[in-house]
Amino acid sequence: MSRLSGRLAFFPAILLVYAILLIPIVIVIATSFTVQSAPTLPTDGVSLEWYAELFQNQRLLDAMVVSTIVASATAVVAGIIGTITAFGFVRSEFKMKETLATIMLLPLMISPVITGVAFLRFGGYLQIPRGYPQIILAHSILALPFVFLIVRSRLLTFDERLEDASMIMGANRLETTFNVTIPVIAPAMIAGMLIAFVISFGEFTATQFLVTPSTTTVPIIIFNQIQTGLSPEISALATTLVVIMVIVSILGDWIGS
Amino acid sequence: MLEVKNLTKYYGDLLAVDDVSFRIEEGKFATLLGPSGCGKSTTLHAIAGLIDASSGSVHLRGKDVSDVPPYERNIGLVFQHSALFPHMTVEENLRYGLKMQGFDGDHEAQIEKYLEMVQMLDHADHKPDELSGGQQRRISFARALVYEPDILLLDEPLTGLDRVLREDMRNEIRAIQQEVDVTTLHVTHDQSEALSMSDDVIVMSEGKKEQAGAPAELYDEPATEFVAEFLGQSTKFQGQLAETSSPVVQTESTEIHVGDDTDSSQVDPDDVSVYVRPEEIDVHQAARTNGNINVFTGSISHIEYLGHRAELEVDLDDGTTVTAFSRTSQELAVGDDVTVQFDPDEVIVL
Amino acid sequence: MKFGIGNVRLPNVKPPSMLRDRSMPKLLVMIGLGWLSLFFIIPVIVLLFESFNFGDGALLDNYRQALSGTYVRTLGRTLAYAFVTTVVCLILGYWISYYIAFKAEHKTLMLAFVLLPLWIAIIIRYFGVSLFFLPTGPVQQLFGTDFGILFSTTGTIIGLTSALLPFATLPIYNALQSIDEEYIHASQVLGATPLKTLRTVIFPLSLSGIIAGALFVYILAAGSFLAPAILGGPGDFMMANIIEQSFSYSIPLAAALSVVFTVALLILIGIFNHYANISEVLSDL
């Protein structure tokens, strides 16, 4: 009885929290099915016309391809660099280790606007080609701390005797790394890479400085459309993105466990 | 054959292994025994090549392997808690060593033979985390032996198993070792494990080798106080050696007759320790002697029944407490006045 | 899952000493820090140089501008909005975490729904918030008014809260979850009221989670560009928006604003780091 009333007392708060968290997502998905020409809730019928429109809009489809390429490349680059760094930090002792580990997290702490501006200027000086190279490098920096943290926490619980066992069994250090270490930490590495993919796929703030007409990503298109006028097509596009990201997250969860 | 010569290992300023030498003959089962932190694991890891010794050398089958990396030493190692590769099946765990060592011969037959030997043939396709602790140890043994290493190292392989399983596994390990006929070095802190399994035992303490020998030799004739106290139970008396007609150790409150062959050339006459094993002590209710010279009276202060026998603690009249075994058929109770006696030739004098 | 098709067996040559050497991990650290330096730290330092005026006038001219009226007000507004968002997120996050950790029956499911939004691009979530209050959205359809929320400070804060609430909830939940229930029972057995148990036992033990959540939310809120851009009015611009805007007409000014903003934030983080180790806090993530 008291347990039940105790739980009832929480209901308004729970409702509020889940409303704040989930209504924005639900409403985007719902309005993508409207029959109106404005993004209203589909109270007077459901249609897929905005999806049809979406898949005829070459610009959007191009952006989808660009985003996928960028996110995949970011996942690979951030995945490799993040894993290498985490490995180094866990397996060595040196002065200022904690401070340097905190520095690895700096891209999390500095506004992506500044990262974007700084990278654009620097990329210009260094003549890093505009478009894919700049966007991918910038995204890999933004995603790096996440991969680093995830792989590091897995490595901290890695049983180093597995490596000893491998070496005793005749594998040298490099063979051991490929046959034992990497396969064992692979789930964490892949989970980190999926997070990097998701971060890159949704990144807007830094990306807005770096895109070119031929390498415009989906979030940039969504932002521009929000600014210029509302069409349910944005909802359809956003919903497509949600579906992709949820699939990726489920994949990540499955591999991580 | 394995030979370790003057092995020394420093960790920074800390001396972990101090000039340890020993030798294990081909096909023998030897155990490095000592309390935790005595340097036995460090010694094992140096033999395996997983750590570099500060000085000294390791010889396998007559060849100095001190500078050979672990993956070229052809060693089998069974780790504490198995250390099976979690991402490989049982079969793949075994195959890995065959492949990496470049084993000539039929890999399939080899895997089957060794899984059969540890009675795990049914589990070849399982992942390690699907197996019980005991099963994992078995696989770990098969994995270490499958590529027929020159020497097998066991690093406290039974840690974490329950007592009954440990005792079963001891016999099994010994049987497999004899079947395969592989020179084996086992590391443990468990004295009963060491005594029951080994041809030879090397006792270590604080980085140093205390004594090496057959289990019975170590038990009956310990060379140092550490070995006497670490192996088995005993009652200790301390005092000075008095040279009378027959040797006597004079303690603060009593005197103990010791074997006729005891003389001051073997021990420091001013600081002599006498150890009496519990099974050498007779405890009787009646004041009757059986011809021994060492006869004391006291009362029973504690009885612990161990099934087939009982462990007694007897407070002697001079205040010393002795530990003795008695058959449980003997009707003794706490508080009983008893006579305690033991043969001077059966005591250990150090 | 099975990784690796077969085992790699390398030809029997000695690998380069670098790869056998035990100093290899340090080399890996250097690769990571080198990468970060090249593509992040050096660009930021270059930006720092660009903030100085090497032409006519004083070296710090851009800073004089960056620290004048509007811009300082924007900095103050940014830090204030981030503060309000943090407080709201902590209250809501603690509430829901407490419920999930101690009362809920379907913990995993409830937690999954809190974390789900993290996988969805932030721009989509802000877009959803705006759809909710737009003339075409349910609020105006039902009430005929958006209560002045859209394109206002309230709208911005609601958006930031919606976007960042999971970052507050996750560490608080982790902290609450790891509290040994024995302590709570002990407190109850000793006669403490539930409120007193919360105040004297649960709250102090969950403080690390609260600190971590506060840090996440504050940093992310302060650096937000999209919330004011999509949900705020012209008077709700935060530092990220001002930097983006000034970038199109004066790069040195944008650089100076970036430096001022970063320094202000790093000072706050530095004060924070003095009380709680950030590296440890962030590994709660």
Short mmCIF file of N, CA and C in Angstrom, two decimals, chain C residues 37-185:
data_model
loop_
_atom_site.label_atom_id
_atom_site.label_comp_id
_atom_site.label_asym_id
_atom_site.label_seq_id
_atom_site.Cartn_x
_atom_site.Cartn_y
_atom_site.Cartn_z
N SER C 37 46.76 16.86 -31.28
CA SER C 37 47.45 18.15 -31.37
C SER C 37 47.34 18.71 -32.78
N LEU C 38 47.63 17.86 -33.76
CA LEU C 38 47.68 18.33 -35.14
C LEU C 38 46.32 18.85 -35.60
N PHE C 39 45.28 18.12 -35.28
CA PHE C 39 43.98 18.48 -35.84
C PHE C 39 43.05 19.18 -34.86
N PHE C 40 43.53 19.42 -33.65
CA PHE C 40 42.65 20.11 -32.71
C PHE C 40 43.38 21.20 -31.93
N ILE C 41 44.44 20.79 -31.24
CA ILE C 41 45.10 21.76 -30.36
C ILE C 41 45.81 22.83 -31.18
N ILE C 42 46.56 22.42 -32.20
CA ILE C 42 47.24 23.43 -33.03
C ILE C 42 46.22 24.34 -33.74
N PRO C 43 45.15 23.80 -34.33
CA PRO C 43 44.14 24.70 -34.92
C PRO C 43 43.61 25.72 -33.91
N VAL C 44 43.39 25.27 -32.67
CA VAL C 44 42.88 26.21 -31.66
C VAL C 44 43.94 27.26 -31.34
N ILE C 45 45.21 26.83 -31.31
CA ILE C 45 46.27 27.80 -31.05
C ILE C 45 46.39 28.78 -32.21
N VAL C 46 46.24 28.27 -33.44
CA VAL C 46 46.27 29.16 -34.60
C VAL C 46 45.15 30.20 -34.48
N LEU C 47 44.01 29.74 -34.02
CA LEU C 47 42.88 30.64 -33.84
C LEU C 47 43.22 31.72 -32.80
N LEU C 48 43.94 31.29 -31.78
CA LEU C 48 44.38 32.22 -30.74
C LEU C 48 45.23 33.33 -31.37
N PHE C 49 46.15 32.95 -32.29
CA PHE C 49 46.99 33.95 -32.95
C PHE C 49 46.15 34.91 -33.79
N GLU C 50 45.15 34.32 -34.44
CA GLU C 50 44.32 35.15 -35.31
C GLU C 50 43.50 36.17 -34.53
N SER C 51 43.38 35.94 -33.22
CA SER C 51 42.57 36.87 -32.44
C SER C 51 43.33 38.16 -32.15
N PHE C 52 44.66 38.12 -32.33
CA PHE C 52 45.43 39.35 -32.07
C PHE C 52 45.45 40.23 -33.31
N ASN C 53 45.51 41.51 -33.08
CA ASN C 53 45.54 42.46 -34.18
C ASN C 53 46.98 42.83 -34.47
N PHE C 54 47.52 42.33 -35.59
CA PHE C 54 48.91 42.63 -35.93
C PHE C 54 49.00 43.80 -36.91
N GLY C 55 47.84 44.39 -37.31
CA GLY C 55 47.85 45.51 -38.24
C GLY C 55 47.89 46.84 -37.48
N ASP C 56 47.18 47.82 -38.01
CA ASP C 56 47.11 49.11 -37.32
C ASP C 56 46.34 48.94 -36.02
N GLY C 57 46.64 49.79 -35.06
CA GLY C 57 45.91 49.76 -33.80
C GLY C 57 46.58 48.82 -32.81
N ALA C 58 45.92 48.66 -31.67
CA ALA C 58 46.52 47.89 -30.58
C ALA C 58 46.38 46.40 -30.82
N LEU C 59 47.33 45.68 -30.23
CA LEU C 59 47.36 44.23 -30.39
C LEU C 59 46.05 43.59 -29.93
N LEU C 60 45.49 44.16 -28.89
CA LEU C 60 44.33 43.53 -28.28
C LEU C 60 43.01 44.18 -28.69
N ASP C 61 43.05 44.90 -29.84
CA ASP C 61 41.84 45.58 -30.30
C ASP C 61 40.63 44.65 -30.39
N ASN C 62 40.86 43.43 -30.91
CA ASN C 62 39.76 42.51 -31.08
C ASN C 62 39.16 42.10 -29.74
N TYR C 63 40.06 42.06 -28.74
CA TYR C 63 39.57 41.70 -27.41
C TYR C 63 38.78 42.84 -26.80
N ARG C 64 39.23 44.07 -27.11
CA ARG C 64 38.47 45.21 -26.59
C ARG C 64 37.03 45.10 -27.09
N GLN C 65 36.92 44.74 -28.38
CA GLN C 65 35.58 44.60 -28.96
C GLN C 65 34.85 43.40 -28.35
N ALA C 66 35.58 42.28 -28.23
CA ALA C 66 34.95 41.05 -27.74
C ALA C 66 34.48 41.19 -26.31
N LEU C 67 35.12 42.12 -25.58
CA LEU C 67 34.74 42.28 -24.18
C LEU C 67 33.84 43.50 -23.98
N SER C 68 33.28 44.01 -25.09
CA SER C 68 32.41 45.17 -24.96
C SER C 68 30.96 44.74 -24.85
N GLY C 69 30.12 45.70 -24.51
CA GLY C 69 28.68 45.57 -24.25
C GLY C 69 27.99 44.28 -24.66
N THR C 70 27.55 44.24 -25.94
CA THR C 70 26.73 43.11 -26.39
C THR C 70 27.40 41.77 -26.12
N TYR C 71 28.71 41.73 -26.43
CA TYR C 71 29.38 40.44 -26.37
C TYR C 71 29.51 39.94 -24.94
N VAL C 72 29.81 40.85 -24.03
CA VAL C 72 29.90 40.43 -22.63
C VAL C 72 28.53 39.98 -22.13
N ARG C 73 27.50 40.73 -22.55
CA ARG C 73 26.14 40.33 -22.16
C ARG C 73 25.84 38.93 -22.70
N THR C 74 26.29 38.65 -23.93
CA THR C 74 26.05 37.32 -24.50
C THR C 74 26.78 36.25 -23.70
N LEU C 75 28.02 36.58 -23.30
CA LEU C 75 28.77 35.62 -22.49
C LEU C 75 28.03 35.34 -21.19
N GLY C 76 27.57 36.43 -20.54
CA GLY C 76 26.82 36.27 -19.30
C GLY C 76 25.57 35.44 -19.51
N ARG C 77 24.87 35.74 -20.62
CA ARG C 77 23.64 35.01 -20.93
C ARG C 77 23.94 33.52 -21.14
N THR C 78 25.02 33.25 -21.87
CA THR C 78 25.39 31.86 -22.14
C THR C 78 25.62 31.09 -20.84
N LEU C 79 26.42 31.70 -19.96
CA LEU C 79 26.72 31.01 -18.70
C LEU C 79 25.46 30.87 -17.85
N ALA C 80 24.58 31.88 -17.91
CA ALA C 80 23.35 31.82 -17.12
C ALA C 80 22.40 30.76 -17.67
N TYR C 81 22.22 30.73 -18.99
CA TYR C 81 21.33 29.72 -19.59
C TYR C 81 21.83 28.32 -19.25
N ALA C 82 23.16 28.15 -19.36
CA ALA C 82 23.74 26.83 -19.07
C ALA C 82 23.48 26.46 -17.62
N PHE C 83 23.56 27.49 -16.74
CA PHE C 83 23.33 27.23 -15.32
C PHE C 83 21.88 26.79 -15.06
N VAL C 84 20.95 27.54 -15.64
CA VAL C 84 19.53 27.20 -15.44
C VAL C 84 19.25 25.79 -15.98
N THR C 85 19.75 25.53 -17.19
CA THR C 85 19.55 24.21 -17.78
C THR C 85 20.11 23.11 -16.88
N THR C 86 21.29 23.36 -16.34
CA THR C 86 21.92 22.37 -15.46
C THR C 86 21.05 22.09 -14.24
N VAL C 87 20.56 23.16 -13.62
CA VAL C 87 19.73 22.98 -12.42
C VAL C 87 18.47 22.18 -12.76
N VAL C 88 17.79 22.57 -13.85
CA VAL C 88 16.56 21.86 -14.22
C VAL C 88 16.86 20.39 -14.52
N CYS C 89 17.93 20.16 -15.28
CA CYS C 89 18.28 18.78 -15.64
C CYS C 89 18.62 17.95 -14.41
N LEU C 90 19.32 18.57 -13.44
CA LEU C 90 19.70 17.82 -12.25
C LEU C 90 18.47 17.43 -11.44
N ILE C 91 17.53 18.39 -11.30
CA ILE C 91 16.32 18.10 -10.52
C ILE C 91 15.54 16.96 -11.19
N LEU C 92 15.26 17.14 -12.48
CA LEU C 92 14.48 16.11 -13.18
C LEU C 92 15.25 14.80 -13.25
N GLY C 93 16.54 14.90 -13.50
CA GLY C 93 17.37 13.71 -13.63
C GLY C 93 17.44 12.94 -12.32
N TYR C 94 17.53 13.67 -11.20
CA TYR C 94 17.60 13.00 -9.91
C TYR C 94 16.29 12.30 -9.60
N TRP C 95 15.21 13.02 -9.89
CA TRP C 95 13.87 12.49 -9.64
C TRP C 95 13.67 11.15 -10.37
N ILE C 96 13.93 11.19 -11.65
CA ILE C 96 13.67 9.98 -12.45
C ILE C 96 14.67 8.88 -12.11
N SER C 97 15.93 9.25 -11.85
CA SER C 97 16.93 8.25 -11.49
C SER C 97 16.56 7.56 -10.19
N TYR C 98 16.10 8.36 -9.23
CA TYR C 98 15.71 7.81 -7.93
C TYR C 98 14.59 6.80 -8.12
N TYR C 99 13.61 7.20 -8.94
CA TYR C 99 12.49 6.30 -9.19
C TYR C 99 12.97 5.00 -9.84
N ILE C 100 13.78 5.14 -10.89
CA ILE C 100 14.22 3.94 -11.62
C ILE C 100 15.08 3.05 -10.72
N ALA C 101 15.96 3.68 -9.95
CA ALA C 101 16.90 2.90 -9.15
C ALA C 101 16.21 2.17 -7.99
N PHE C 102 15.24 2.83 -7.35
CA PHE C 102 14.71 2.26 -6.10
C PHE C 102 13.26 1.79 -6.18
N LYS C 103 12.49 2.29 -7.14
CA LYS C 103 11.06 1.98 -7.11
C LYS C 103 10.59 1.22 -8.34
N ALA C 104 11.21 1.44 -9.46
CA ALA C 104 10.63 0.95 -10.71
C ALA C 104 10.71 -0.57 -10.81
N GLU C 105 9.77 -1.13 -11.56
CA GLU C 105 9.79 -2.57 -11.78
C GLU C 105 10.49 -2.93 -13.09
N HIS C 106 10.40 -2.05 -14.07
CA HIS C 106 11.03 -2.34 -15.35
C HIS C 106 12.21 -1.40 -15.56
N LYS C 107 13.23 -1.59 -14.72
CA LYS C 107 14.37 -0.66 -14.72
C LYS C 107 15.01 -0.51 -16.09
N THR C 108 15.32 -1.66 -16.69
CA THR C 108 16.08 -1.62 -17.95
C THR C 108 15.31 -0.87 -19.02
N LEU C 109 14.01 -1.17 -19.09
CA LEU C 109 13.18 -0.54 -20.11
C LEU C 109 13.10 0.97 -19.88
N MET C 110 12.86 1.35 -18.62
CA MET C 110 12.72 2.78 -18.33
C MET C 110 14.02 3.52 -18.62
N LEU C 111 15.14 2.87 -18.28
CA LEU C 111 16.42 3.50 -18.54
C LEU C 111 16.68 3.61 -20.04
N ALA C 112 16.29 2.56 -20.76
CA ALA C 112 16.51 2.56 -22.21
C ALA C 112 15.79 3.75 -22.85
N PHE C 113 14.59 4.07 -22.36
CA PHE C 113 13.86 5.19 -22.94
C PHE C 113 14.48 6.53 -22.58
N VAL C 114 15.14 6.58 -21.43
CA VAL C 114 15.86 7.82 -21.10
C VAL C 114 17.06 7.99 -22.03
N LEU C 115 17.70 6.88 -22.36
CA LEU C 115 18.93 6.96 -23.14
C LEU C 115 18.70 6.98 -24.64
N LEU C 116 17.52 6.53 -25.05
CA LEU C 116 17.23 6.47 -26.48
C LEU C 116 17.52 7.78 -27.22
N PRO C 117 17.10 8.94 -26.68
CA PRO C 117 17.33 10.18 -27.41
C PRO C 117 18.80 10.46 -27.72
N LEU C 118 19.71 9.89 -26.90
CA LEU C 118 21.13 10.13 -27.15
C LEU C 118 21.57 9.63 -28.52
N TRP C 119 20.82 8.68 -29.06
CA TRP C 119 21.21 8.11 -30.34
C TRP C 119 20.62 8.89 -31.50
N ILE C 120 19.81 9.88 -31.19
CA ILE C 120 19.14 10.61 -32.26
C ILE C 120 19.73 12.01 -32.36
N ALA C 121 20.05 12.42 -33.58
CA ALA C 121 20.73 13.68 -33.80
C ALA C 121 20.02 14.81 -33.05
N ILE C 122 20.82 15.65 -32.42
CA ILE C 122 20.28 16.71 -31.57
C ILE C 122 19.42 17.67 -32.39
N ILE C 123 19.78 17.88 -33.65
CA ILE C 123 19.02 18.83 -34.47
C ILE C 123 17.59 18.32 -34.67
N ILE C 124 17.43 17.01 -34.75
CA ILE C 124 16.09 16.45 -34.93
C ILE C 124 15.26 16.66 -33.68
N ARG C 125 15.89 16.56 -32.53
CA ARG C 125 15.15 16.74 -31.27
C ARG C 125 14.73 18.20 -31.09
N TYR C 126 15.63 19.14 -31.46
CA TYR C 126 15.24 20.55 -31.38
C TYR C 126 14.11 20.83 -32.37
N PHE C 127 14.22 20.22 -33.54
CA PHE C 127 13.17 20.39 -34.54
C PHE C 127 11.84 19.89 -33.99
N GLY C 128 11.87 18.76 -33.29
CA GLY C 128 10.66 18.21 -32.68
C GLY C 128 10.07 19.15 -31.66
N VAL C 129 10.93 19.78 -30.83
CA VAL C 129 10.43 20.73 -29.84
C VAL C 129 9.74 21.89 -30.55
N SER C 130 10.35 22.38 -31.63
CA SER C 130 9.72 23.51 -32.32
C SER C 130 8.40 23.09 -32.96
N LEU C 131 8.35 21.88 -33.52
CA LEU C 131 7.10 21.40 -34.11
C LEU C 131 5.98 21.37 -33.08
N PHE C 132 6.33 21.06 -31.86
CA PHE C 132 5.34 20.95 -30.78
C PHE C 132 4.66 22.29 -30.53
N PHE C 133 5.44 23.37 -30.62
CA PHE C 133 4.90 24.70 -30.29
C PHE C 133 4.51 25.52 -31.52
N LEU C 134 4.85 25.05 -32.69
CA LEU C 134 4.54 25.81 -33.91
C LEU C 134 3.03 25.92 -34.10
N PRO C 135 2.59 26.89 -34.92
CA PRO C 135 1.14 27.04 -35.17
C PRO C 135 0.50 25.74 -35.66
N THR C 136 1.28 24.92 -36.36
CA THR C 136 0.73 23.67 -36.87
C THR C 136 0.77 22.56 -35.83
N GLY C 137 1.39 22.83 -34.69
CA GLY C 137 1.63 21.77 -33.70
C GLY C 137 0.49 21.64 -32.70
N PRO C 138 0.53 20.62 -31.86
CA PRO C 138 -0.58 20.30 -30.95
C PRO C 138 -0.89 21.41 -29.95
N VAL C 139 0.11 22.12 -29.46
CA VAL C 139 -0.15 23.12 -28.43
C VAL C 139 -1.04 24.23 -28.96
N GLN C 140 -0.66 24.77 -30.11
CA GLN C 140 -1.47 25.87 -30.66
C GLN C 140 -2.81 25.37 -31.16
N GLN C 141 -2.84 24.16 -31.68
CA GLN C 141 -4.12 23.60 -32.13
C GLN C 141 -5.08 23.48 -30.95
N LEU C 142 -4.54 23.12 -29.80
CA LEU C 142 -5.38 22.88 -28.62
C LEU C 142 -5.71 24.18 -27.89
N PHE C 143 -4.68 25.01 -27.68
CA PHE C 143 -4.88 26.19 -26.82
C PHE C 143 -4.93 27.49 -27.61
N GLY C 144 -4.60 27.45 -28.87
CA GLY C 144 -4.61 28.67 -29.67
C GLY C 144 -3.46 29.61 -29.37
N THR C 145 -2.57 29.20 -28.48
CA THR C 145 -1.40 30.03 -28.18
C THR C 145 -0.21 29.13 -27.87
N ASP C 146 1.00 29.64 -28.08
CA ASP C 146 2.16 28.84 -27.68
C ASP C 146 2.68 29.31 -26.32
N PHE C 147 1.86 30.12 -25.61
CA PHE C 147 2.24 30.63 -24.28
C PHE C 147 3.55 31.41 -24.33
N GLY C 148 3.86 31.93 -25.49
CA GLY C 148 5.08 32.73 -25.63
C GLY C 148 6.35 31.91 -25.50
N ILE C 149 6.24 30.59 -25.73
CA ILE C 149 7.41 29.74 -25.51
C ILE C 149 8.33 29.71 -26.73
N LEU C 150 7.70 29.62 -27.91
CA LEU C 150 8.53 29.48 -29.11
C LEU C 150 9.33 30.77 -29.35
N PHE C 151 10.54 30.62 -29.79
CA PHE C 151 11.46 31.73 -30.05
C PHE C 151 11.61 32.63 -28.84
N SER C 152 11.81 32.00 -27.68
CA SER C 152 12.00 32.78 -26.45
C SER C 152 13.05 32.08 -25.59
N THR C 153 13.38 32.74 -24.49
CA THR C 153 14.31 32.14 -23.53
C THR C 153 13.76 30.82 -23.01
N THR C 154 12.47 30.82 -22.68
CA THR C 154 11.85 29.59 -22.17
C THR C 154 12.01 28.47 -23.19
N GLY C 155 11.74 28.78 -24.46
CA GLY C 155 11.87 27.78 -25.51
C GLY C 155 13.28 27.22 -25.57
N THR C 156 14.27 28.12 -25.49
CA THR C 156 15.66 27.69 -25.53
C THR C 156 15.97 26.73 -24.38
N ILE C 157 15.53 27.12 -23.19
CA ILE C 157 15.83 26.29 -22.01
C ILE C 157 15.12 24.94 -22.11
N ILE C 158 13.84 24.97 -22.57
CA ILE C 158 13.12 23.70 -22.73
C ILE C 158 13.87 22.81 -23.72
N GLY C 159 14.32 23.38 -24.81
CA GLY C 159 15.06 22.61 -25.81
C GLY C 159 16.33 22.02 -25.22
N LEU C 160 17.11 22.87 -24.53
CA LEU C 160 18.37 22.39 -23.95
C LEU C 160 18.09 21.28 -22.94
N THR C 161 17.05 21.46 -22.13
CA THR C 161 16.71 20.45 -21.13
C THR C 161 16.37 19.13 -21.81
N SER C 162 15.53 19.22 -22.83
CA SER C 162 15.13 18.01 -23.55
C SER C 162 16.35 17.30 -24.14
N ALA C 163 17.26 18.09 -24.68
CA ALA C 163 18.41 17.49 -25.36
C ALA C 163 19.42 16.91 -24.37
N LEU C 164 19.58 17.56 -23.22
CA LEU C 164 20.70 17.22 -22.33
C LEU C 164 20.31 16.41 -21.10
N LEU C 165 19.00 16.24 -20.88
CA LEU C 165 18.56 15.49 -19.70
C LEU C 165 19.21 14.10 -19.57
N PRO C 166 19.37 13.36 -20.66
CA PRO C 166 20.01 12.04 -20.51
C PRO C 166 21.42 12.13 -19.93
N PHE C 167 22.14 13.21 -20.24
CA PHE C 167 23.51 13.35 -19.74
C PHE C 167 23.53 13.57 -18.23
N ALA C 168 22.44 14.11 -17.69
CA ALA C 168 22.36 14.26 -16.23
C ALA C 168 21.90 12.95 -15.61
N THR C 169 20.96 12.29 -16.27
CA THR C 169 20.34 11.10 -15.69
C THR C 169 21.32 9.93 -15.59
N LEU C 170 22.09 9.71 -16.64
CA LEU C 170 22.95 8.52 -16.68
C LEU C 170 23.93 8.45 -15.50
N PRO C 171 24.74 9.50 -15.27
CA PRO C 171 25.67 9.37 -14.13
C PRO C 171 24.97 9.33 -12.78
N ILE C 172 23.86 10.07 -12.64
CA ILE C 172 23.16 10.04 -11.35
C ILE C 172 22.60 8.63 -11.10
N TYR C 173 22.02 8.06 -12.15
CA TYR C 173 21.48 6.70 -12.01
C TYR C 173 22.59 5.73 -11.63
N ASN C 174 23.73 5.83 -12.31
CA ASN C 174 24.85 4.93 -12.00
C ASN C 174 25.26 5.05 -10.54
N ALA C 175 25.30 6.30 -10.04
CA ALA C 175 25.70 6.51 -8.65
C ALA C 175 24.66 5.92 -7.69
N LEU C 176 23.39 6.18 -7.97
CA LEU C 176 22.33 5.66 -7.09
C LEU C 176 22.32 4.13 -7.11
N GLN C 177 22.51 3.59 -8.30
CA GLN C 177 22.45 2.15 -8.49
C GLN C 177 23.54 1.45 -7.69
N SER C 178 24.69 2.11 -7.54
CA SER C 178 25.80 1.45 -6.87
C SER C 178 25.77 1.63 -5.36
N ILE C 179 24.75 2.35 -4.85
CA ILE C 179 24.65 2.47 -3.39
C ILE C 179 24.22 1.12 -2.82
N ASP C 180 24.95 0.67 -1.83
CA ASP C 180 24.61 -0.59 -1.18
C ASP C 180 23.29 -0.43 -0.43
N GLU C 181 22.31 -1.27 -0.78
CA GLU C 181 21.00 -1.11 -0.14
C GLU C 181 21.04 -1.33 1.37
N GLU C 182 22.11 -2.00 1.82
CA GLU C 182 22.28 -2.20 3.26
C GLU C 182 22.27 -0.87 4.02
N TYR C 183 22.92 0.14 3.42
CA TYR C 183 22.97 1.45 4.08
C TYR C 183 21.58 2.01 4.25
N ILE C 184 20.77 1.84 3.18
CA ILE C 184 19.43 2.41 3.21
C ILE C 184 18.60 1.67 4.25
N HIS C 185 18.71 0.34 4.25
CA HIS C 185 17.98 -0.44 5.25
C HIS C 185 18.42 -0.08 6.65
#
